[in-house]
Coordinates of N, CA, C and O in Angstrom, one line a residue:
X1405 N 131.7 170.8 105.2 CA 131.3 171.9 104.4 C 130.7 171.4 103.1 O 131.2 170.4 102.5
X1406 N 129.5 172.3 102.5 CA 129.1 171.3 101.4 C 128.9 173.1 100.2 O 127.9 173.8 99.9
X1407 N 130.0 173.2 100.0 CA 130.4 174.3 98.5 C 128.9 174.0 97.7 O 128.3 175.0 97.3
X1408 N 128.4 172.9 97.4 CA 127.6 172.4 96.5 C 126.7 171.9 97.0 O 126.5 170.7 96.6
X1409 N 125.8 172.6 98.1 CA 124.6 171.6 98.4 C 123.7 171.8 97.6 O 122.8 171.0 97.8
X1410 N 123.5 172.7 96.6 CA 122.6 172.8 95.4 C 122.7 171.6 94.5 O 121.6 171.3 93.9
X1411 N 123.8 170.9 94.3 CA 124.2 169.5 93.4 C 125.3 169.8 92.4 O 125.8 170.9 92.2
X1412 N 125.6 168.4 91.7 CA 126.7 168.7 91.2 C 126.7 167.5 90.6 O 127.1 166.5 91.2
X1413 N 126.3 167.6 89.1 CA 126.5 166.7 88.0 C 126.9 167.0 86.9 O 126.7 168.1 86.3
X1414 N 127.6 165.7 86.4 CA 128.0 165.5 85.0 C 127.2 164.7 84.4 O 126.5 164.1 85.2
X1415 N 127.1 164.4 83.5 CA 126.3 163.2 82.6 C 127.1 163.0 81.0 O 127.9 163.6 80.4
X1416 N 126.3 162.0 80.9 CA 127.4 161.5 79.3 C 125.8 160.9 78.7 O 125.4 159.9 79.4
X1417 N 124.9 161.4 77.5 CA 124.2 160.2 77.0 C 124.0 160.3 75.7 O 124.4 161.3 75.2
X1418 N 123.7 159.9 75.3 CA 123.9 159.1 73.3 C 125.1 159.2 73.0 O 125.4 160.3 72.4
X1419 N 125.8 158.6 73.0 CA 127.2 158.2 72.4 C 127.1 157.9 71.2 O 126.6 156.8 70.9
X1420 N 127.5 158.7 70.3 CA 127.2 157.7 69.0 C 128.3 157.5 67.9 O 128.6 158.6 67.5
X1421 N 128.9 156.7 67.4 CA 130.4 156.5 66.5 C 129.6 155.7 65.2 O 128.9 154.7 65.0
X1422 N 130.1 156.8 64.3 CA 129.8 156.1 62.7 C 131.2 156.0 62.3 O 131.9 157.1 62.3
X1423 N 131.7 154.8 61.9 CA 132.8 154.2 62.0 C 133.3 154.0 60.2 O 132.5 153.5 59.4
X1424 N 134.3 154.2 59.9 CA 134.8 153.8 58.5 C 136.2 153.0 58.3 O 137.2 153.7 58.3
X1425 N 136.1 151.9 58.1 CA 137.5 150.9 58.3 C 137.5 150.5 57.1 O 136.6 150.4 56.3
X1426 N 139.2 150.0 56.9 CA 139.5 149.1 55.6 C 140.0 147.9 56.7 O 140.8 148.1 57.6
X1427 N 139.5 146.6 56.2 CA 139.7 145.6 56.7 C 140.5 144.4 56.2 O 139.6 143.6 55.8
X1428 N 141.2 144.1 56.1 CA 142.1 142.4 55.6 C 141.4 141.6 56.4 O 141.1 142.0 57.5
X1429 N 140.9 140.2 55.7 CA 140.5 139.1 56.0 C 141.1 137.7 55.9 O 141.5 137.5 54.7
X1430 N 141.4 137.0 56.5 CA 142.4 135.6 56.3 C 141.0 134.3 56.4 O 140.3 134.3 57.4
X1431 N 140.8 133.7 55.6 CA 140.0 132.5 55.5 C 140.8 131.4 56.0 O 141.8 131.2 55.3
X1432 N 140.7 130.6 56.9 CA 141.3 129.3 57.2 C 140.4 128.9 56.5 O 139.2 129.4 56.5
X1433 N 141.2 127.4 55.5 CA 140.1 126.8 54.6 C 140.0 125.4 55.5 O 140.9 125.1 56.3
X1434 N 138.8 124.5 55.5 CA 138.5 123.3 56.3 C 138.1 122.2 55.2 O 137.9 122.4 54.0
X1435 N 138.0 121.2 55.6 CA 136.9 120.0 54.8 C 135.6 120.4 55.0 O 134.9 119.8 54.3
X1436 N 135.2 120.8 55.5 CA 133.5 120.5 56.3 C 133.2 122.3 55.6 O 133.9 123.0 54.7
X1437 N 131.6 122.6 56.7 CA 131.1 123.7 56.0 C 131.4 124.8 56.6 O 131.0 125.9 56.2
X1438 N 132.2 124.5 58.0 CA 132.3 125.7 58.2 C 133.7 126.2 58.1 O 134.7 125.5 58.0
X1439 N 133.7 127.8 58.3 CA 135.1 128.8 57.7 C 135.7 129.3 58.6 O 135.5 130.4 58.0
X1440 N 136.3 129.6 59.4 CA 136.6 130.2 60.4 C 137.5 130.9 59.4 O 138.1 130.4 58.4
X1441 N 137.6 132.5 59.9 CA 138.5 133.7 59.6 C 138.8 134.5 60.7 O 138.1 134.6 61.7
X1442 N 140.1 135.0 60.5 CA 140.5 136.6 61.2 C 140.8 137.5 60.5 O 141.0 137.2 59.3
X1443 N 140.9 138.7 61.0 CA 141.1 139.9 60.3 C 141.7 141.0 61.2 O 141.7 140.9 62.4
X1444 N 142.2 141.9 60.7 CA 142.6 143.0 60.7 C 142.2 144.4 60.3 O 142.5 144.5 59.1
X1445 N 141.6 145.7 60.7 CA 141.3 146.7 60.1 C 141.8 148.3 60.2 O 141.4 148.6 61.3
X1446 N 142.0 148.7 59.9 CA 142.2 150.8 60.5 C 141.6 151.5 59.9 O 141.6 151.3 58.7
X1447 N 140.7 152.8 60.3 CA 140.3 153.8 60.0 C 140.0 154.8 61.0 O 140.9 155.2 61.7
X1448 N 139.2 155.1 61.1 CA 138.4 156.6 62.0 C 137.3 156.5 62.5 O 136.5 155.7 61.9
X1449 N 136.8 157.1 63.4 CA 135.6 156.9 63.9 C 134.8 158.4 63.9 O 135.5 159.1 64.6
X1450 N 133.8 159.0 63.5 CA 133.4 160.4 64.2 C 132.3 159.9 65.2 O 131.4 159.2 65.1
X1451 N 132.9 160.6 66.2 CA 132.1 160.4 67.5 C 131.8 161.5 68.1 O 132.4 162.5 68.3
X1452 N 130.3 160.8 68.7 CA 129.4 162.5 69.1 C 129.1 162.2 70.6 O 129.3 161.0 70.9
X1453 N 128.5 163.1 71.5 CA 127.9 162.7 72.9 C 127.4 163.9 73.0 O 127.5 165.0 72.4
X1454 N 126.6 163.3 74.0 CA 125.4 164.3 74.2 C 125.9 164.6 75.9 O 125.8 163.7 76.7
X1455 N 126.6 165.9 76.3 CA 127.6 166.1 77.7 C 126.3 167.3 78.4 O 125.6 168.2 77.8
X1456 N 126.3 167.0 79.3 CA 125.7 168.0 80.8 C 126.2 168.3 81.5 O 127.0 167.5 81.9
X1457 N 126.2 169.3 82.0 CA 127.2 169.7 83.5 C 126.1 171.0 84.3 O 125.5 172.0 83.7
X1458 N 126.0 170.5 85.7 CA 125.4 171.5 86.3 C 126.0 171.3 87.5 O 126.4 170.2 87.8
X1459 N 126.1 172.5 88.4 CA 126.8 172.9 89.7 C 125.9 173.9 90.0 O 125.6 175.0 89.4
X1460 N 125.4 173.1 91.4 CA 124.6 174.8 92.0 C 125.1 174.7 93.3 O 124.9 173.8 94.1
X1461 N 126.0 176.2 93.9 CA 126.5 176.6 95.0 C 125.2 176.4 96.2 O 124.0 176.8 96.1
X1462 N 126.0 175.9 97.2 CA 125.1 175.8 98.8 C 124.3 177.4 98.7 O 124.8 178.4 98.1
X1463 N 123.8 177.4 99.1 CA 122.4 179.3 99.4 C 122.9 179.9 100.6 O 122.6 181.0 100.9
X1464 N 123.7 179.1 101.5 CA 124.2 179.3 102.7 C 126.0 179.9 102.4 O 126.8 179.0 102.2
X1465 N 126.4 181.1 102.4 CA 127.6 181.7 102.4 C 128.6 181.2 103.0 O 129.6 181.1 102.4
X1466 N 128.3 180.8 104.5 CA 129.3 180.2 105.5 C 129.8 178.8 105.0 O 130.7 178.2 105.6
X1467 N 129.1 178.1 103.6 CA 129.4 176.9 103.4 C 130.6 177.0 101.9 O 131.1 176.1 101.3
X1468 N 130.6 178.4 101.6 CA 131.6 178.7 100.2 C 133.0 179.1 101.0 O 133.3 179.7 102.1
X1469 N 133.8 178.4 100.1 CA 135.2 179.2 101.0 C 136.0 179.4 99.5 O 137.2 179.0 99.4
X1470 N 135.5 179.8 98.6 CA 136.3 180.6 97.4 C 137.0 181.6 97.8 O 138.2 181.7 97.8
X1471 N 136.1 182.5 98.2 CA 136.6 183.9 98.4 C 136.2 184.2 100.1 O 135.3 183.8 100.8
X1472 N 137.7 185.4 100.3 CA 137.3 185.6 102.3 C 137.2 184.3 103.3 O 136.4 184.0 104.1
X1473 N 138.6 183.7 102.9 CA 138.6 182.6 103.5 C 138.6 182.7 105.0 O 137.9 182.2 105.8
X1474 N 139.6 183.6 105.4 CA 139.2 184.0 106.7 C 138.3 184.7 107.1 O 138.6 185.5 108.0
X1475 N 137.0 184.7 106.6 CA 135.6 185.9 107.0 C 134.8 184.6 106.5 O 135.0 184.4 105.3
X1476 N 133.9 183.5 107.2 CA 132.5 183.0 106.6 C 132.1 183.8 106.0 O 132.7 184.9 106.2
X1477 N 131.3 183.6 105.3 CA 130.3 184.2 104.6 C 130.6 185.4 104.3 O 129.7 186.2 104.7
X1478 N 131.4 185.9 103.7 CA 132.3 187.2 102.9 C 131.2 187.7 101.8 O 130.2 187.1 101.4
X1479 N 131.6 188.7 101.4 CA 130.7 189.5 100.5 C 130.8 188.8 99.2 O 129.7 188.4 98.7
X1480 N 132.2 188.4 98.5 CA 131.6 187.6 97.5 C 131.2 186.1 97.5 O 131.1 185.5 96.4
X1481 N 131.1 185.8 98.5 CA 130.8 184.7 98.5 C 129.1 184.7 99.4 O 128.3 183.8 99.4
X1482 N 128.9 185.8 99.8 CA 127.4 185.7 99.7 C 126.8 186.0 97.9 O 125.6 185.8 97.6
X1483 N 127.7 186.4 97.2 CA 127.2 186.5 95.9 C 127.5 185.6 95.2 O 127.1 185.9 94.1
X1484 N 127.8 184.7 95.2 CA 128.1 183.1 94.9 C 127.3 182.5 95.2 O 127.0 181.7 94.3
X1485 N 126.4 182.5 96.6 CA 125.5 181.8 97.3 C 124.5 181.0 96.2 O 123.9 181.6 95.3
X1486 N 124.5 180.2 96.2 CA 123.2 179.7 95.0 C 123.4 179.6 93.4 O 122.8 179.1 92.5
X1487 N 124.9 180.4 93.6 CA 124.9 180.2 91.8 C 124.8 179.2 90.7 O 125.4 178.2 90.9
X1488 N 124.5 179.4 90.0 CA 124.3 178.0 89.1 C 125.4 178.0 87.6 O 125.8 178.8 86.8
X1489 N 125.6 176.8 87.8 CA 126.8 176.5 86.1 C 126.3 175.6 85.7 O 126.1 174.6 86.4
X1490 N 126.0 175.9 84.2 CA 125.4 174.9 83.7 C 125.6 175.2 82.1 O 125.8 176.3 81.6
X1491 N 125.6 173.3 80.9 CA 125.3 173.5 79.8 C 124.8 172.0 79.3 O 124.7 170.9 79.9
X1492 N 124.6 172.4 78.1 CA 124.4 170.8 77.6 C 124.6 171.3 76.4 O 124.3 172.4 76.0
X1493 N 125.6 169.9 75.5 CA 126.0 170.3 74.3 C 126.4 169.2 73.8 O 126.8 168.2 74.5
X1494 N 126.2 169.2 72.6 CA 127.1 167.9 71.5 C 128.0 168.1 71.1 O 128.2 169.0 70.4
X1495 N 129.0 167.0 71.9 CA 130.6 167.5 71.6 C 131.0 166.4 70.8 O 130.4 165.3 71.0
X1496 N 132.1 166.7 69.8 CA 132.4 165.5 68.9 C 133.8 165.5 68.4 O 134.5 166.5 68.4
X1497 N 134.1 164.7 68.1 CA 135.5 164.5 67.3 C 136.2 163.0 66.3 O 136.0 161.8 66.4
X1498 N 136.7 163.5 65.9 CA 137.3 162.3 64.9 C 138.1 162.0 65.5 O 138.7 162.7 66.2
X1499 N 138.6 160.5 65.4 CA 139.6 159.7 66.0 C 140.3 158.7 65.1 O 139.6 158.0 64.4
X1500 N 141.4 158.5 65.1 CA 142.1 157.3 64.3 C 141.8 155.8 65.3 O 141.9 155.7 66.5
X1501 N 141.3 154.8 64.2 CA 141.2 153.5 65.0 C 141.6 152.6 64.5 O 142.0 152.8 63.3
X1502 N 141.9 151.1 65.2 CA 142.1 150.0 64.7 C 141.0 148.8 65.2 O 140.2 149.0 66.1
X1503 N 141.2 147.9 64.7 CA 140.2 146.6 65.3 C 140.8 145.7 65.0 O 141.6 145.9 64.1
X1504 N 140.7 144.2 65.8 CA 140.7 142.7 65.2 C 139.4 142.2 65.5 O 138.7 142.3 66.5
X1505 N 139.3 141.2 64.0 CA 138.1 140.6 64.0 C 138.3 139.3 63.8 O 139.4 139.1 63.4
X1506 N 137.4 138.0 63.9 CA 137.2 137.2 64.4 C 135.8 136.6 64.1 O 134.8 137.1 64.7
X1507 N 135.7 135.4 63.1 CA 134.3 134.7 63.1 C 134.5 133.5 62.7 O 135.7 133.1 62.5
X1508 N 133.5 132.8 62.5 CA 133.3 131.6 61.4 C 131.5 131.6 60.5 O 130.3 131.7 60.8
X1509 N 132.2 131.5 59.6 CA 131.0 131.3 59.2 C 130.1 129.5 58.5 O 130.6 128.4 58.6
X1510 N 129.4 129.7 58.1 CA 128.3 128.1 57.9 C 128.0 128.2 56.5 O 127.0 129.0 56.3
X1511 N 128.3 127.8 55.8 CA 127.5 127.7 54.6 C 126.6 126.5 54.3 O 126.9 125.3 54.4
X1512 N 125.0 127.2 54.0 CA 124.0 126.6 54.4 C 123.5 126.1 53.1 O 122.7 125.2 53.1
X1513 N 124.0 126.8 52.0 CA 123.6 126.2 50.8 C 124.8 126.8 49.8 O 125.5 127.6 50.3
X1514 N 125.2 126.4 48.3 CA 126.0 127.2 47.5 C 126.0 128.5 47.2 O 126.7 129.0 46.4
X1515 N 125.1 129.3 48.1 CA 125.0 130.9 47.7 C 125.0 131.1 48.5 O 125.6 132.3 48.6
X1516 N 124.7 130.7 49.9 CA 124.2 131.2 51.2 C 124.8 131.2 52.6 O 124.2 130.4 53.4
X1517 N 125.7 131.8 52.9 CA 126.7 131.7 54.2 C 126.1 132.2 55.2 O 125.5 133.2 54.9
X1518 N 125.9 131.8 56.7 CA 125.3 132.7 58.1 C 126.9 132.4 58.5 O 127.8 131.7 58.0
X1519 N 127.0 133.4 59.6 CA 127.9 133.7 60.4 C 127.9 134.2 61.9 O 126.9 134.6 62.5
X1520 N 129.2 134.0 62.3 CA 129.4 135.0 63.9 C 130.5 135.6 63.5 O 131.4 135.0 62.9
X1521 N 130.6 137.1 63.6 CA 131.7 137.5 64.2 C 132.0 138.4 65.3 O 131.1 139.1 65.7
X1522 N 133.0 138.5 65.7 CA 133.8 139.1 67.0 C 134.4 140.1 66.5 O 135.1 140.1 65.5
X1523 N 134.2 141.0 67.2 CA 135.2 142.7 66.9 C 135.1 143.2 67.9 O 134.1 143.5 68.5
X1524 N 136.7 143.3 68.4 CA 137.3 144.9 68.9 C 137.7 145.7 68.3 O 138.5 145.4 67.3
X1525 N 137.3 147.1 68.8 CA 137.9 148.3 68.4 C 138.5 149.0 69.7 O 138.0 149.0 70.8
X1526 N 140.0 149.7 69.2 CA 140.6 150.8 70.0 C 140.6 152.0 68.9 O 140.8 152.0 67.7
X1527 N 140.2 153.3 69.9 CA 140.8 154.5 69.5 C 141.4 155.3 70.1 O 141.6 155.0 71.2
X1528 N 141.8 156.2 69.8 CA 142.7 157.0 70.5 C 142.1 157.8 71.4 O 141.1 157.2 72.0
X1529 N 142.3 159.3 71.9 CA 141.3 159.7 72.8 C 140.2 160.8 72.2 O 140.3 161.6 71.3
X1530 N 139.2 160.5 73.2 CA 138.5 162.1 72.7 C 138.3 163.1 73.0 O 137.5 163.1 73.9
X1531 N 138.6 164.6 72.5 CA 138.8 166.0 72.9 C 138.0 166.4 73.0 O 137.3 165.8 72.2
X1532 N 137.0 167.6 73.6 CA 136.1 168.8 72.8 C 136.5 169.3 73.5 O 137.3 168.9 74.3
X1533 N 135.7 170.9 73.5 CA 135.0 171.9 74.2 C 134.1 172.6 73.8 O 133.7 172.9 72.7
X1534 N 133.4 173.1 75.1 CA 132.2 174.1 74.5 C 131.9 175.0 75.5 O 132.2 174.6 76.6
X1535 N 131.2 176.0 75.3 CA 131.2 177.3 76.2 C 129.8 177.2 77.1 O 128.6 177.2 76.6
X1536 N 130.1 177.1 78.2 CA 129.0 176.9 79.5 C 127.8 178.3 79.0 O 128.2 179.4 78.7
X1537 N 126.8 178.1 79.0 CA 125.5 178.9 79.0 C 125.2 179.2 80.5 O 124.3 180.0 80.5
X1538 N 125.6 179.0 81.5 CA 125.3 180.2 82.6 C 126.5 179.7 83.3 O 126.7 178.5 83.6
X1539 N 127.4 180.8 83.5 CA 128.5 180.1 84.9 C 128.8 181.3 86.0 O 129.3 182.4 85.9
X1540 N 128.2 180.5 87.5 CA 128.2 181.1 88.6 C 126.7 182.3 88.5 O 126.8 183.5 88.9
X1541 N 125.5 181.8 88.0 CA 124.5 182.2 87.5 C 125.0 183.8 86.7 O 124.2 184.8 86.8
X1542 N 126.0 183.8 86.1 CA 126.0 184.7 85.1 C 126.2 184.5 83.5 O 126.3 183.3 83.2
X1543 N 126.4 185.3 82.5 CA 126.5 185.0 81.2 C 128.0 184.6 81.2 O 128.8 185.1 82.0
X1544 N 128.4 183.7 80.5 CA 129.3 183.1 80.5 C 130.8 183.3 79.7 O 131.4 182.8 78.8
X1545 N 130.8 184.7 80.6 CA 132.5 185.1 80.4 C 133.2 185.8 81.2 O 133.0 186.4 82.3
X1546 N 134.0 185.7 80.6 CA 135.6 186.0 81.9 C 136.6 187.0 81.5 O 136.5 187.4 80.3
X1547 N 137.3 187.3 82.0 CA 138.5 188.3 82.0 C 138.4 190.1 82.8 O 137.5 190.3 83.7
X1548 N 138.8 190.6 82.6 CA 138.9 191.9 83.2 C 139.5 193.2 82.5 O 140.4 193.9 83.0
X1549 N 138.5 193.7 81.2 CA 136.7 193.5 81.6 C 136.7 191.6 80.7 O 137.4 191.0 80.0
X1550 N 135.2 191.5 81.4 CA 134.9 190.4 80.8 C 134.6 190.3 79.5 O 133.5 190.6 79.0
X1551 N 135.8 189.7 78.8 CA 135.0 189.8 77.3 C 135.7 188.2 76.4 O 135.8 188.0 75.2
X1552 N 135.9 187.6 77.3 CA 136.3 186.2 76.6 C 135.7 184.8 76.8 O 135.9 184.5 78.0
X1553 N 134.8 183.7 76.0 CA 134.2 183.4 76.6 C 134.9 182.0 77.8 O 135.9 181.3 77.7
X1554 N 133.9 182.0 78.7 CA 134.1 180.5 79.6 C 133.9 179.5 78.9 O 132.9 179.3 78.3
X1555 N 135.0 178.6 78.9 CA 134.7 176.9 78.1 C 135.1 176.3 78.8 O 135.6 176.8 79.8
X1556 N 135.2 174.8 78.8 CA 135.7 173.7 79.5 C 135.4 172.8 78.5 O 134.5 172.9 77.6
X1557 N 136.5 171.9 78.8 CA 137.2 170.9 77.9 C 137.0 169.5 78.6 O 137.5 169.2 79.7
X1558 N 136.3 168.6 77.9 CA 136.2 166.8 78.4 C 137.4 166.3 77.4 O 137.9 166.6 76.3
X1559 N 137.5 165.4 78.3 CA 138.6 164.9 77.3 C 138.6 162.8 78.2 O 138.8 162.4 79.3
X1560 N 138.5 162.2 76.9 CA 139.0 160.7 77.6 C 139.9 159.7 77.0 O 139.9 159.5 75.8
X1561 N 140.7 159.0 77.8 CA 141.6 158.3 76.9 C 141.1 156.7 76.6 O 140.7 155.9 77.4
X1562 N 141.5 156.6 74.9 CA 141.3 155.2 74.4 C 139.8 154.8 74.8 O 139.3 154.2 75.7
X1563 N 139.2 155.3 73.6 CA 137.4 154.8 73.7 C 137.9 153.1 72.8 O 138.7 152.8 71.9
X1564 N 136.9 152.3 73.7 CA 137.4 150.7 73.0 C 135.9 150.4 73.0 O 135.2 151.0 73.8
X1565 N 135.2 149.2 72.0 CA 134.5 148.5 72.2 C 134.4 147.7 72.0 O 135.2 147.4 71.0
X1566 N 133.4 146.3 72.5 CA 133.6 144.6 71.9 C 132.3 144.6 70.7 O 131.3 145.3 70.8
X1567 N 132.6 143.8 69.8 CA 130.8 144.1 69.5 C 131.0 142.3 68.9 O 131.9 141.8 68.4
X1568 N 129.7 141.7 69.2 CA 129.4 140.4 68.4 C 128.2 140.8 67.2 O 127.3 141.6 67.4
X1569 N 128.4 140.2 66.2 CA 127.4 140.2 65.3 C 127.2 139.3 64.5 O 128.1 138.7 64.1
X1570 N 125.6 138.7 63.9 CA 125.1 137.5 63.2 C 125.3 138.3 61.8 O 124.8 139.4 61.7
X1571 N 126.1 137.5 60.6 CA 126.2 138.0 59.4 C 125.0 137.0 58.5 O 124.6 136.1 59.3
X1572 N 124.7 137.0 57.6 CA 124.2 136.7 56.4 C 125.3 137.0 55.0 O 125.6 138.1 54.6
X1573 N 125.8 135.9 54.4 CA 125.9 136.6 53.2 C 125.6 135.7 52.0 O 125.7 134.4 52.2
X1574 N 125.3 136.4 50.6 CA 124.9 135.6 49.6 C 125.4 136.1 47.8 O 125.2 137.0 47.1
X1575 N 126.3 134.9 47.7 CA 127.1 135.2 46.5 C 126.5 135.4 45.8 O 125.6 134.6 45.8
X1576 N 126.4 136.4 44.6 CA 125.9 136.2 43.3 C 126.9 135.6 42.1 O 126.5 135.4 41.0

């Protein structure tokens, strides 16, 4: 049986996290030029996505078994036939985070340090919701009479990332 031969996607794209941490740094001191450090940080992240969702019901009745399970192709489910759910929205939320970091750096002259460092981050999870713009090809509400609206909620646990980066830095 294919409820959904019309299709049936989700998507996730621009992810985007503008991040604010307070960080502790530990310098291992050496003879030579280079520095190796670790660190520690916590803050928040606000994080945004760009979420899609579409569902379009099979056009064929006999392939819906919502409603009139014992009758194929039942009255409301010939009115289901083809319907479409759909939205696209930017959903976002704040999250508490932590990181460890990790580099060495080169000092290339008395002012002038290049570097590597290493960072992970963990956060906690992330919530939204937002109210579908067409569901079951109608305006998007529910109840009896309808007057509340339809939403749906993404939700994921522990967003983490690795990130490497070349520093520059120069004392004054």
């Amino acid at each position: 049986m294919q409820e959904y031969g019309g299709g049936a996607e989700d998507a996730v794209d621009n992810l985007m996290s503008h991040n604010f941490f307070a960080n502790l740094y530990y310098d291992y001191r050496t003879d030579s030029k280079f520095t190796p450090y670790a660190g520690f940080g916590i803050g928040f992240a606000q994080v945004s996505v760009q979420y899609r969702t579409r569902w379009q019901r099979s056009r064929n009745a006999d392939h819906i078994s919502v409603f009139d399970r014992n009758e194929p192709g039942g009255e409301l489910n010939q009115r289901l036939a083809g319907a479409l759910t759909h939205d696209e929205a930017t959903m976002s939320d704040t999250m508490f985070g932590y990181q460890a970091l990790a580099g060495v750096d080169y000092q290339v002259s008395e002012p002038l340090t290049i570097g590597l460092k290493f960072r992970y981050a963990m956060f906690g999870d992330f919530e939204d919701e937002s109210v579908y713009k067409r569901l079951r090809g109608h305006d998007p509400v529910v109840g009896n009479p309808p007057t509340m609206p339809a939403t749906y909620y993404i939700k994921t646990d522990d967003i983490q990332f690795w990130g490497v980066s070349l520093n520059m830095k120069y004392q004054f």
